[in-house]
Amino acid sequence: EIVLTQSPGTLSLSPGERATLSCRASQSVSSSYLAWYQHKPGQAPRLLIYGASSRATGISDRFSGSGSGTDFTLTINRLEPEDFAVYYCQLYGNSPRYTFGQGTKLEIK
Amino acid sequence: QLQLQESGPGLVKPSETLSLTCTVSGFSITNSPNNWGWIRQPPGKGLEWIGSFYYSGGAHYNPSLKSRVTISVDTSKNQFSLKLTSVTAADTAVYYCASPNPQQWVSGEPFDYWGQGTLVTVSS
């Protein structure tokens, strides 16, 4: 079973700054199968990025994904107040079919 | 536009069976190759995939829950359901139903559509 480890656990930044979130897989994976979600309290998670770098429909171009192999990154430029949330990376695989990282909380500094 | 809505009891007793239903609107549940999934989030913890049902290919379950989980579909009602047996307090969570975009198949089948979630508490 592939494990996804996200870092940092909590990231404290100010609006206008850039956020860089990391997701590391325990073994090399296909970038086609790596996605990122944003999750706010009381709301359903929202798909941001799929295929490691493709933005989902309606997602601002301030959000970008990159990476390959075992290391993947979600970058959020020019943070806005509504960006502060928990972010999860997720892998599509064999067993289990879907695996989530433990999440990174992006909080206002 | 695909919409998903969870329904079911908010309180389940320990050792009993948790049963939830997800009503799908805007798309037929029988359309392949879409999968229909359940994900949960225990209080203060992260997201956990429970399982997914492929109308053309059956169900896939998280190995950690496989012995207790069944996902099935009711095509007449355009619904899919989750049953989790022998629940304990550790099964207390917000349960989401979710689906990839049925009109744009994407490698990796990310969950693009979600219900709003329903809190299920396991307590006597």
PDB file of C-alpha atoms in Angstrom:
ATOM      1  CA  GLU A   1       0.000   0.000   0.000  1.00  0.00           C
ATOM      2  CA  ILE A   2       1.320   3.419  -0.991  1.00  0.00           C
ATOM      3  CA  VAL A   3       1.326   6.040   1.747  1.00  0.00           C
ATOM      4  CA  LEU A   4       1.020   9.755   1.036  1.00  0.00           C
ATOM      5  CA  THR A   5       2.758  12.075   3.488  1.00  0.00           C
ATOM      6  CA  GLN A   6       1.913  15.755   3.396  1.00  0.00           C
ATOM      7  CA  SER A   7       4.043  18.533   4.799  1.00  0.00           C
ATOM      8  CA  PRO A   8       3.950  20.748   6.624  1.00  0.00           C
ATOM      9  CA  GLY A   9       1.101  19.750   8.899  1.00  0.00           C
ATOM     10  CA  THR A  10       0.190  23.398   9.383  1.00  0.00           C
ATOM     11  CA  LEU A  11       1.278  26.362   7.299  1.00  0.00           C
ATOM     12  CA  SER A  12       0.799  29.895   8.651  1.00  0.00           C
ATOM     13  CA  LEU A  13       0.868  32.618   6.020  1.00  0.00           C
ATOM     14  CA  SER A  14      -0.620  36.036   5.340  1.00  0.00           C
ATOM     15  CA  PRO A  15      -2.938  37.040   2.516  1.00  0.00           C
ATOM     16  CA  GLY A  16      -0.946  37.948  -0.563  1.00  0.00           C
ATOM     17  CA  GLU A  17       1.832  35.450   0.164  1.00  0.00           C
ATOM     18  CA  ARG A  18       2.572  32.232  -1.703  1.00  0.00           C
ATOM     19  CA  ALA A  19       1.823  28.822  -0.219  1.00  0.00           C
ATOM     20  CA  THR A  20       3.789  25.726  -1.123  1.00  0.00           C
ATOM     21  CA  LEU A  21       2.347  22.413   0.032  1.00  0.00           C
ATOM     22  CA  SER A  22       4.128  19.101  -0.366  1.00  0.00           C
ATOM     23  CA  CYS A  23       2.862  15.562  -0.902  1.00  0.00           C
ATOM     24  CA  ARG A  24       5.320  12.697  -0.899  1.00  0.00           C
ATOM     25  CA  ALA A  25       4.453   9.140  -1.942  1.00  0.00           C
ATOM     26  CA  SER A  26       6.136   6.144  -0.332  1.00  0.00           C
ATOM     27  CA  GLN A  27       6.967   4.833  -3.810  1.00  0.00           C
ATOM     28  CA  SER A  28       6.954   6.229  -7.312  1.00  0.00           C
ATOM     29  CA  VAL A  29       3.494   6.826  -8.730  1.00  0.00           C
ATOM     30  CA  SER A  30       2.019   7.974 -12.002  1.00  0.00           C
ATOM     31  CA  SER A  31       1.423  11.706 -11.987  1.00  0.00           C
ATOM     32  CA  SER A  32      -1.816  11.003 -13.881  1.00  0.00           C
ATOM     33  CA  TYR A  33      -3.243   9.610 -10.668  1.00  0.00           C
ATOM     34  CA  LEU A  34      -2.418  12.443  -8.250  1.00  0.00           C
ATOM     35  CA  ALA A  35      -5.095  14.956  -7.242  1.00  0.00           C
ATOM     36  CA  TRP A  36      -5.438  17.816  -4.757  1.00  0.00           C
ATOM     37  CA  TYR A  37      -8.539  18.904  -2.836  1.00  0.00           C
ATOM     38  CA  GLN A  38      -9.459  21.925  -0.733  1.00  0.00           C
ATOM     39  CA  HIS A  39     -11.660  21.307   2.306  1.00  0.00           C
ATOM     40  CA  LYS A  40     -13.308  23.973   4.412  1.00  0.00           C
ATOM     41  CA  PRO A  41     -15.217  23.305   7.650  1.00  0.00           C
ATOM     42  CA  GLY A  42     -18.848  22.429   7.067  1.00  0.00           C
ATOM     43  CA  GLN A  43     -18.370  22.083   3.316  1.00  0.00           C
ATOM     44  CA  ALA A  44     -17.680  19.239   0.945  1.00  0.00           C
ATOM     45  CA  PRO A  45     -14.134  18.870  -0.338  1.00  0.00           C
ATOM     46  CA  ARG A  46     -13.484  20.577  -3.667  1.00  0.00           C
ATOM     47  CA  LEU A  47     -11.322  19.146  -6.415  1.00  0.00           C
ATOM     48  CA  LEU A  48      -8.561  21.594  -7.334  1.00  0.00           C
ATOM     49  CA  ILE A  49      -5.997  19.687  -9.364  1.00  0.00           C
ATOM     50  CA  TYR A  50      -5.991  16.336 -11.142  1.00  0.00           C
ATOM     51  CA  GLY A  51      -3.273  14.587 -13.076  1.00  0.00           C
ATOM     52  CA  ALA A  52      -0.811  16.386 -10.776  1.00  0.00           C
ATOM     53  CA  SER A  53      -1.007  19.637 -12.741  1.00  0.00           C
ATOM     54  CA  SER A  54      -4.380  20.083 -14.458  1.00  0.00           C
ATOM     55  CA  ARG A  55      -6.786  22.519 -12.867  1.00  0.00           C
ATOM     56  CA  ALA A  56     -10.352  21.370 -12.347  1.00  0.00           C
ATOM     57  CA  THR A  57     -13.202  23.336 -13.877  1.00  0.00           C
ATOM     58  CA  GLY A  58     -13.613  26.775 -12.384  1.00  0.00           C
ATOM     59  CA  ILE A  59     -10.410  26.701 -10.324  1.00  0.00           C
ATOM     60  CA  SER A  60      -8.424  29.936 -10.214  1.00  0.00           C
ATOM     61  CA  ASP A  61      -5.080  30.017 -12.003  1.00  0.00           C
ATOM     62  CA  ARG A  62      -3.563  31.035  -8.657  1.00  0.00           C
ATOM     63  CA  PHE A  63      -3.619  27.301  -7.919  1.00  0.00           C
ATOM     64  CA  SER A  64      -1.022  25.159  -9.641  1.00  0.00           C
ATOM     65  CA  GLY A  65       0.256  21.628  -9.212  1.00  0.00           C
ATOM     66  CA  SER A  66       3.533  20.064 -10.163  1.00  0.00           C
ATOM     67  CA  GLY A  67       5.724  17.075  -9.510  1.00  0.00           C
ATOM     68  CA  SER A  68       6.439  13.535 -10.558  1.00  0.00           C
ATOM     69  CA  GLY A  69       7.635  10.247  -9.166  1.00  0.00           C
ATOM     70  CA  THR A  70       7.325  10.541  -5.404  1.00  0.00           C
ATOM     71  CA  ASP A  71       7.242  14.311  -4.880  1.00  0.00           C
ATOM     72  CA  PHE A  72       4.315  16.554  -5.696  1.00  0.00           C
ATOM     73  CA  THR A  73       3.594  20.189  -4.887  1.00  0.00           C
ATOM     74  CA  LEU A  74       0.526  22.375  -4.712  1.00  0.00           C
ATOM     75  CA  THR A  75       1.319  26.080  -5.048  1.00  0.00           C
ATOM     76  CA  ILE A  76      -1.148  28.831  -4.244  1.00  0.00           C
ATOM     77  CA  ASN A  77      -0.090  32.294  -5.380  1.00  0.00           C
ATOM     78  CA  ARG A  78      -1.284  35.563  -3.887  1.00  0.00           C
ATOM     79  CA  LEU A  79      -3.240  33.998  -1.047  1.00  0.00           C
ATOM     80  CA  GLU A  80      -6.748  35.302  -0.572  1.00  0.00           C
ATOM     81  CA  PRO A  81      -8.802  34.989   2.626  1.00  0.00           C
ATOM     82  CA  GLU A  82     -10.967  32.239   1.116  1.00  0.00           C
ATOM     83  CA  ASP A  83      -7.905  30.057   0.447  1.00  0.00           C
ATOM     84  CA  PHE A  84      -7.345  29.274   4.114  1.00  0.00           C
ATOM     85  CA  ALA A  85      -8.500  25.683   4.506  1.00  0.00           C
ATOM     86  CA  VAL A  86      -7.201  22.137   4.730  1.00  0.00           C
ATOM     87  CA  TYR A  87      -5.626  20.666   1.604  1.00  0.00           C
ATOM     88  CA  TYR A  88      -5.388  16.975   0.782  1.00  0.00           C
ATOM     89  CA  CYS A  89      -3.484  15.134  -1.866  1.00  0.00           C
ATOM     90  CA  GLN A  90      -5.044  11.927  -3.140  1.00  0.00           C
ATOM     91  CA  LEU A  91      -3.770   8.990  -5.166  1.00  0.00           C
ATOM     92  CA  TYR A  92      -5.713   6.618  -7.397  1.00  0.00           C
ATOM     93  CA  GLY A  93      -4.281   3.145  -7.196  1.00  0.00           C
ATOM     94  CA  ASN A  94      -5.035  -0.563  -7.017  1.00  0.00           C
ATOM     95  CA  SER A  95      -5.641  -1.411  -3.409  1.00  0.00           C
ATOM     96  CA  PRO A  96      -6.916   0.729  -1.944  1.00  0.00           C
ATOM     97  CA  ARG A  97      -8.373   2.363  -5.032  1.00  0.00           C
ATOM     98  CA  TYR A  98      -8.080   5.833  -3.454  1.00  0.00           C
ATOM     99  CA  THR A  99      -5.621   7.023  -0.797  1.00  0.00           C
ATOM    100  CA  PHE A 100      -5.595  10.443   0.847  1.00  0.00           C
ATOM    101  CA  GLY A 101      -2.723  12.201   2.520  1.00  0.00           C
ATOM    102  CA  GLN A 102      -3.267  13.337   6.097  1.00  0.00           C
ATOM    103  CA  GLY A 103      -3.798  16.946   5.056  1.00  0.00           C
ATOM    104  CA  THR A 104      -2.089  20.323   5.424  1.00  0.00           C
ATOM    105  CA  LYS A 105      -3.905  23.065   7.285  1.00  0.00           C
ATOM    106  CA  LEU A 106      -3.305  26.478   5.748  1.00  0.00           C
ATOM    107  CA  GLU A 107      -4.048  29.089   8.380  1.00  0.00           C
ATOM    108  CA  ILE A 108      -3.930  32.860   8.498  1.00  0.00           C
ATOM    109  CA  LYS A 109      -0.830  34.219  10.204  1.00  0.00           C
TER     110      LYS A 109
ATOM    111  CA  GLN B   1     -25.482  19.161 -13.609  1.00  0.00           C
ATOM    112  CA  LEU B   2     -24.797  16.176 -11.382  1.00  0.00           C
ATOM    113  CA  GLN B   3     -25.972  16.518  -7.794  1.00  0.00           C
ATOM    114  CA  LEU B   4     -25.526  14.130  -4.897  1.00  0.00           C
ATOM    115  CA  GLN B   5     -27.456  14.067  -1.617  1.00  0.00           C
ATOM    116  CA  GLU B   6     -26.795  11.809   1.368  1.00  0.00           C
ATOM    117  CA  SER B   7     -29.557  10.650   3.672  1.00  0.00           C
ATOM    118  CA  GLY B   8     -29.860   8.316   6.628  1.00  0.00           C
ATOM    119  CA  PRO B   9     -29.897   8.133  10.420  1.00  0.00           C
ATOM    120  CA  GLY B  10     -27.631  10.498  12.288  1.00  0.00           C
ATOM    121  CA  LEU B  11     -27.296   8.186  15.272  1.00  0.00           C
ATOM    122  CA  VAL B  12     -26.427   4.503  15.262  1.00  0.00           C
ATOM    123  CA  LYS B  13     -25.901   2.230  18.266  1.00  0.00           C
ATOM    124  CA  PRO B  14     -22.628   0.341  18.717  1.00  0.00           C
ATOM    125  CA  SER B  15     -22.565  -3.099  17.074  1.00  0.00           C
ATOM    126  CA  GLU B  16     -25.428  -2.156  14.762  1.00  0.00           C
ATOM    127  CA  THR B  17     -25.365  -1.423  11.016  1.00  0.00           C
ATOM    128  CA  LEU B  18     -24.885   2.049   9.591  1.00  0.00           C
ATOM    129  CA  SER B  19     -26.978   2.580   6.466  1.00  0.00           C
ATOM    130  CA  LEU B  20     -26.764   5.629   4.214  1.00  0.00           C
ATOM    131  CA  THR B  21     -28.196   6.431   0.810  1.00  0.00           C
ATOM    132  CA  CYS B  22     -26.959   8.816  -1.842  1.00  0.00           C
ATOM    133  CA  THR B  23     -29.527  10.134  -4.282  1.00  0.00           C
ATOM    134  CA  VAL B  24     -28.115  11.057  -7.664  1.00  0.00           C
ATOM    135  CA  SER B  25     -29.768  13.684  -9.846  1.00  0.00           C
ATOM    136  CA  GLY B  26     -28.766  15.034 -13.209  1.00  0.00           C
ATOM    137  CA  PHE B  27     -27.191  11.807 -14.432  1.00  0.00           C
ATOM    138  CA  SER B  28     -28.105   8.132 -14.667  1.00  0.00           C
ATOM    139  CA  ILE B  29     -26.349   5.934 -12.177  1.00  0.00           C
ATOM    140  CA  THR B  30     -26.152   3.189 -14.790  1.00  0.00           C
ATOM    141  CA  ASN B  31     -23.922   5.190 -17.123  1.00  0.00           C
ATOM    142  CA  SER B  32     -20.462   3.733 -17.394  1.00  0.00           C
ATOM    143  CA  PRO B  33     -17.611   4.073 -16.713  1.00  0.00           C
ATOM    144  CA  ASN B  34     -18.497   6.274 -13.758  1.00  0.00           C
ATOM    145  CA  ASN B  35     -17.881   5.193 -10.209  1.00  0.00           C
ATOM    146  CA  TRP B  36     -19.971   6.111  -7.195  1.00  0.00           C
ATOM    147  CA  GLY B  37     -17.996   6.487  -3.997  1.00  0.00           C
ATOM    148  CA  TRP B  38     -18.243   6.928  -0.258  1.00  0.00           C
ATOM    149  CA  ILE B  39     -15.660   8.895   1.728  1.00  0.00           C
ATOM    150  CA  ARG B  40     -15.698   9.742   5.428  1.00  0.00           C
ATOM    151  CA  GLN B  41     -14.010  12.143   7.817  1.00  0.00           C
ATOM    152  CA  PRO B  42     -13.911  11.322  11.537  1.00  0.00           C
ATOM    153  CA  PRO B  43     -13.945  14.357  13.835  1.00  0.00           C
ATOM    154  CA  GLY B  44     -10.561  16.070  13.825  1.00  0.00           C
ATOM    155  CA  LYS B  45      -9.110  13.648  11.293  1.00  0.00           C
ATOM    156  CA  GLY B  46      -8.539  13.448   7.559  1.00  0.00           C
ATOM    157  CA  LEU B  47     -10.455  11.982   4.654  1.00  0.00           C
ATOM    158  CA  GLU B  48     -10.772   8.215   4.245  1.00  0.00           C
ATOM    159  CA  TRP B  49     -12.064   6.484   1.138  1.00  0.00           C
ATOM    160  CA  ILE B  50     -14.535   3.746   2.079  1.00  0.00           C
ATOM    161  CA  GLY B  51     -15.347   2.249  -1.291  1.00  0.00           C
ATOM    162  CA  SER B  52     -16.689   2.785  -4.796  1.00  0.00           C
ATOM    163  CA  PHE B  53     -19.243   1.052  -6.994  1.00  0.00           C
ATOM    164  CA  TYR B  54     -18.833   0.735 -10.741  1.00  0.00           C
ATOM    165  CA  TYR B  55     -22.113  -0.150 -12.396  1.00  0.00           C
ATOM    166  CA  SER B  56     -20.267  -2.110 -15.035  1.00  0.00           C
ATOM    167  CA  GLY B  57     -17.582  -3.509 -12.784  1.00  0.00           C
ATOM    168  CA  GLY B  58     -18.840  -4.055  -9.256  1.00  0.00           C
ATOM    169  CA  ALA B  59     -17.543  -2.672  -5.991  1.00  0.00           C
ATOM    170  CA  HIS B  60     -14.086  -1.871  -4.669  1.00  0.00           C
ATOM    171  CA  TYR B  61     -13.553  -1.408  -0.954  1.00  0.00           C
ATOM    172  CA  ASN B  62     -10.872  -0.036   1.314  1.00  0.00           C
ATOM    173  CA  PRO B  63      -9.076  -3.135   2.648  1.00  0.00           C
ATOM    174  CA  SER B  64      -9.244  -1.671   6.165  1.00  0.00           C
ATOM    175  CA  LEU B  65     -13.062  -1.754   6.041  1.00  0.00           C
ATOM    176  CA  LYS B  66     -13.725  -4.470   3.478  1.00  0.00           C
ATOM    177  CA  SER B  67     -15.054  -7.064   5.913  1.00  0.00           C
ATOM    178  CA  ARG B  68     -17.782  -4.684   7.105  1.00  0.00           C
ATOM    179  CA  VAL B  69     -18.737  -2.661   4.019  1.00  0.00           C
ATOM    180  CA  THR B  70     -21.249  -3.155   1.234  1.00  0.00           C
ATOM    181  CA  ILE B  71     -22.021  -0.598  -1.472  1.00  0.00           C
ATOM    182  CA  SER B  72     -24.964  -1.262  -3.745  1.00  0.00           C
ATOM    183  CA  VAL B  73     -27.165   0.562  -6.231  1.00  0.00           C
ATOM    184  CA  ASP B  74     -30.894   0.944  -6.760  1.00  0.00           C
ATOM    185  CA  THR B  75     -31.285   1.832 -10.406  1.00  0.00           C
ATOM    186  CA  SER B  76     -35.035   2.379 -10.103  1.00  0.00           C
ATOM    187  CA  LYS B  77     -34.408   5.231  -7.663  1.00  0.00           C
ATOM    188  CA  ASN B  78     -31.063   6.359  -9.119  1.00  0.00           C
ATOM    189  CA  GLN B  79     -29.470   5.858  -5.711  1.00  0.00           C
ATOM    190  CA  PHE B  80     -26.481   4.081  -4.267  1.00  0.00           C
ATOM    191  CA  SER B  81     -26.138   2.951  -0.696  1.00  0.00           C
ATOM    192  CA  LEU B  82     -23.563   2.240   1.985  1.00  0.00           C
ATOM    193  CA  LYS B  83     -23.892  -0.371   4.689  1.00  0.00           C
ATOM    194  CA  LEU B  84     -21.278  -0.633   7.420  1.00  0.00           C
ATOM    195  CA  THR B  85     -21.791  -3.404   9.935  1.00  0.00           C
ATOM    196  CA  SER B  86     -20.690  -3.818  13.555  1.00  0.00           C
ATOM    197  CA  VAL B  87     -20.034  -0.131  14.060  1.00  0.00           C
ATOM    198  CA  THR B  88     -18.063   1.317  16.948  1.00  0.00           C
ATOM    199  CA  ALA B  89     -17.349   4.850  18.121  1.00  0.00           C
ATOM    200  CA  ALA B  90     -14.442   4.890  15.660  1.00  0.00           C
ATOM    201  CA  ASP B  91     -16.980   4.924  12.841  1.00  0.00           C
ATOM    202  CA  THR B  92     -18.357   8.284  13.990  1.00  0.00           C
ATOM    203  CA  ALA B  93     -17.708  10.600  11.064  1.00  0.00           C
ATOM    204  CA  VAL B  94     -19.100  12.869   8.403  1.00  0.00           C
ATOM    205  CA  TYR B  95     -19.922  10.602   5.484  1.00  0.00           C
ATOM    206  CA  TYR B  96     -19.783  11.934   1.926  1.00  0.00           C
ATOM    207  CA  CYS B  97     -20.932  10.400  -1.309  1.00  0.00           C
ATOM    208  CA  ALA B  98     -18.926  11.503  -4.318  1.00  0.00           C
ATOM    209  CA  SER B  99     -18.357  10.889  -7.986  1.00  0.00           C
ATOM    210  CA  PRO B 100     -15.918  11.747 -10.741  1.00  0.00           C
ATOM    211  CA  ASN B 101     -17.234  13.935 -13.544  1.00  0.00           C
ATOM    212  CA  PRO B 102     -19.466  11.552 -15.511  1.00  0.00           C
ATOM    213  CA  GLN B 103     -19.264  13.655 -18.644  1.00  0.00           C
ATOM    214  CA  GLN B 104     -15.499  13.943 -18.800  1.00  0.00           C
ATOM    215  CA  TRP B 105     -13.639  10.777 -17.972  1.00  0.00           C
ATOM    216  CA  VAL B 106     -10.265  11.648 -16.502  1.00  0.00           C
ATOM    217  CA  SER B 107      -7.422   9.292 -15.740  1.00  0.00           C
ATOM    218  CA  GLY B 108      -7.241   8.801 -12.007  1.00  0.00           C
ATOM    219  CA  GLU B 109     -11.007   9.304 -11.660  1.00  0.00           C
ATOM    220  CA  PRO B 110     -10.774  12.193  -9.155  1.00  0.00           C
ATOM    221  CA  PHE B 111     -13.922  13.007  -7.192  1.00  0.00           C
ATOM    222  CA  ASP B 112     -15.336  16.121  -8.834  1.00  0.00           C
ATOM    223  CA  TYR B 113     -18.840  16.010  -7.372  1.00  0.00           C
ATOM    224  CA  TRP B 114     -19.673  15.635  -3.689  1.00  0.00           C
ATOM    225  CA  GLY B 115     -22.727  15.565  -1.493  1.00  0.00           C
ATOM    226  CA  GLN B 116     -22.806  18.024   1.380  1.00  0.00           C
ATOM    227  CA  GLY B 117     -22.012  15.275   3.880  1.00  0.00           C
ATOM    228  CA  THR B 118     -23.947  13.798   6.756  1.00  0.00           C
ATOM    229  CA  LEU B 119     -22.735  13.319  10.314  1.00  0.00           C
ATOM    230  CA  VAL B 120     -23.247   9.867  11.736  1.00  0.00           C
ATOM    231  CA  THR B 121     -22.605   9.388  15.432  1.00  0.00           C
ATOM    232  CA  VAL B 122     -22.149   5.941  16.934  1.00  0.00           C
ATOM    233  CA  SER B 123     -23.351   6.004  20.499  1.00  0.00           C
ATOM    234  CA  SER B 124     -25.678   4.132  22.793  1.00  0.00           C
TER     235      SER B 124
END
